[in-house]
Amino acid sequence: MQNDPLVVFTPSGKRGHFPVGTPVLTAARQLGVDLDSVCGGRGICSKCQITPSYGEFPKHGVSVGDDALSEWNAVEERYDQKRGLKAGRRLGCQATVQGDIVIDVPPESQVHKQVVRKAASARAIEMDPATKLYFVEVEEPDMHKPTGDLERLAHALKDQWDIENVTCDLGVMTKLQPRLRKGNWQASVAVYRDHKTDQARILDVWPGLHEGGLYGLAIDLGSTTVATHLTDLTTGEVVASAGVMNPQIRFGEDLMSRVSYSMMNPGGDREMTRAVRVAINTLAEDIAKDADIDPSLIFEVVFVCNPVMHHLLLGIDPVELGQAPFALATSESVTLQAYDLDLTNIAKSAQIYVLPCIAGHVGADAAAVALSEEPGKSDDLVLIVDVGTNAEILLGNTSRVLACSSPTGPAFEGAQISSGQRAAPGAIERIEIDPETKEPRFRVIGSDIWSDEEGFAEATAASGITGICGSGIIEAVAELRIAGLMDENGLIGSAEATGTARSIPEGRTHSYLVYDGTADGGPRITVTQGDIRAIQLAKSALYAGARLLMDEMNVDRVDRVVLAGAFGAHISSKHAMVLGMIPDVPLDKVFSAGNAAGTGARIALCNVGSRREIERVVGEITKVETAIEPKFQDHFVAANAIPHKTDPFPELRSIVTLPNPNFNAGGGDAEAGGRRRRRRAS
């Protein structure tokens, strides 16, 4: 009725009239206001804290008197004495409406708490995890009503929280009776809701009100590294992050070499499966220890991974992924139990969710990138490149989304590079070469001081200068091109041709000396002709994959480029463009999304609706298979030039002047280049 008091909630702005005596929590629920409550309004959990505002509110058209809410009651008094309420706070389940009132719901009392990404696009994640905590009061056993404790707990969940189809495993059932009795028939229950079947599974039970938290792991299982985020399933906060090298590297650095290992070694797939599961168990144990939480409180794990890692994680021989038609054992999402994957350092009842794969060579990691970056919702044409040992590429807008993978290999991560190493303190990560003097200056991981600045030696004394990592080698090759030390074919000129003694002979080719620490027992770091060739092959595969998608979309240009992956976050967009890794666009249209696959995994962990969404989206993505597309080879060959043989790269050339030396005029400067040219001419 209009004569009833007006209740206005902020920041949502939702309002409505309610009879005198209506609990604030009830009013919030009827209006759909985001106000949390785990205990169901019993004044136990304190999740429904609100801040009433008093005085004149012309904006809302109300005048709020001091008596607009009921007086402080005994339940609030008891809670304040035991745990404390912030000044001005009330419990929404206890305070009742007495007059017009404006009520603020603080962030910590909101169910769908906003978690803002630290990457380029600050998009919030709405918290709605599959596993939640519920407080219930269970009917005590009665000789005249012969039902079991589990059945009465299920009845309480249905009656108090509208949760049906409840099951649990034997491990939960064995602890159920003592915990219900210890809590005097009040209990906190962790319940997992399967988004496909709507079945509810009880994962654990605690006597009374459980305040130890619920946690999940979002794991990006890459071919080189395994990265994980330990996430609070109530708040969405990333409590800790950690990563380890994928132990499968010892079976082969790239995916096809691991498939070959499985083919050539009976039981090789099981060996690789065992290795990665042990690594995940160790990682789970270590990250829980670092965060000082009980690992038995980790109730969910979400995995994203490429198809080969997907199969090896699940214990499926990846042999079919090594040959056309590259058939997956399953492309749909997979839901499992912790014991299915031998995961022992988390809750025994923990649930596992693996995102769907897009196709035989485009996996759940690409699906996670699509979930994070949402190319299908983009008005402009966006190219998303997840740079890694096996690059996943997405191209799309609101009309359609295309996807492919490209076998870039491990060169971008410092492997197959003469002085290459993984990103670690002491590794050269930035480099500049003066076009006039041809002298380099560089920065290493662990220090912000450049090598030609005062204090560099002291700043790097602990780590030393140990090698060059992926971002460093990309900048080094691009800088060689900008400085005129290397021609468009990737050939380094001699000292006579380039005018610098840093160009040193190495067989029938030349290398560029970046740093010589041999006098002090350190390394001699060079960029060799072989290094450049490895980078050329990797960047050509990346560009050719992107170009193939552009052909399919029937476009010659894209509007925006997003570099994803931990490596993508550290790439200089200018140097990537000079190298010709990505199509020509204005540099201010090249963005970094950080570890978008890991972010996608975290979104799927924190929001069960996003699982339905990505399962739908994956079905609508058009897959382009680079391995069988004739144009791929044509694009690959043209992309061998730096930046490109036929694409003029007008945007790049408007800001960077690229010299045009030719160090292969007589075939003497580079044996490999000379042979290549003669073979094409014959």
GROMACS .gro file of N, CA and C in nm, residues 38 473 476 619:
model
   12
   38VAL      N    1   2.352  -1.609   0.504
   38VAL     CA    2   2.381  -1.752   0.503
   38VAL      C    3   2.295  -1.827   0.603
  473ILE      N    4   6.430  -1.168  -2.651
  473ILE     CA    5   6.475  -1.210  -2.784
  473ILE      C    6   6.390  -1.145  -2.892
  476ALA      N    7   6.522  -0.799  -2.921
  476ALA     CA    8   6.655  -0.801  -2.979
  476ALA      C    9   6.649  -0.815  -3.131
  619GLY      N   10   3.000  -2.380  -2.911
  619GLY     CA   11   2.925  -2.444  -3.018
  619GLY      C   12   2.902  -2.354  -3.138
   0.00000   0.00000   0.00000
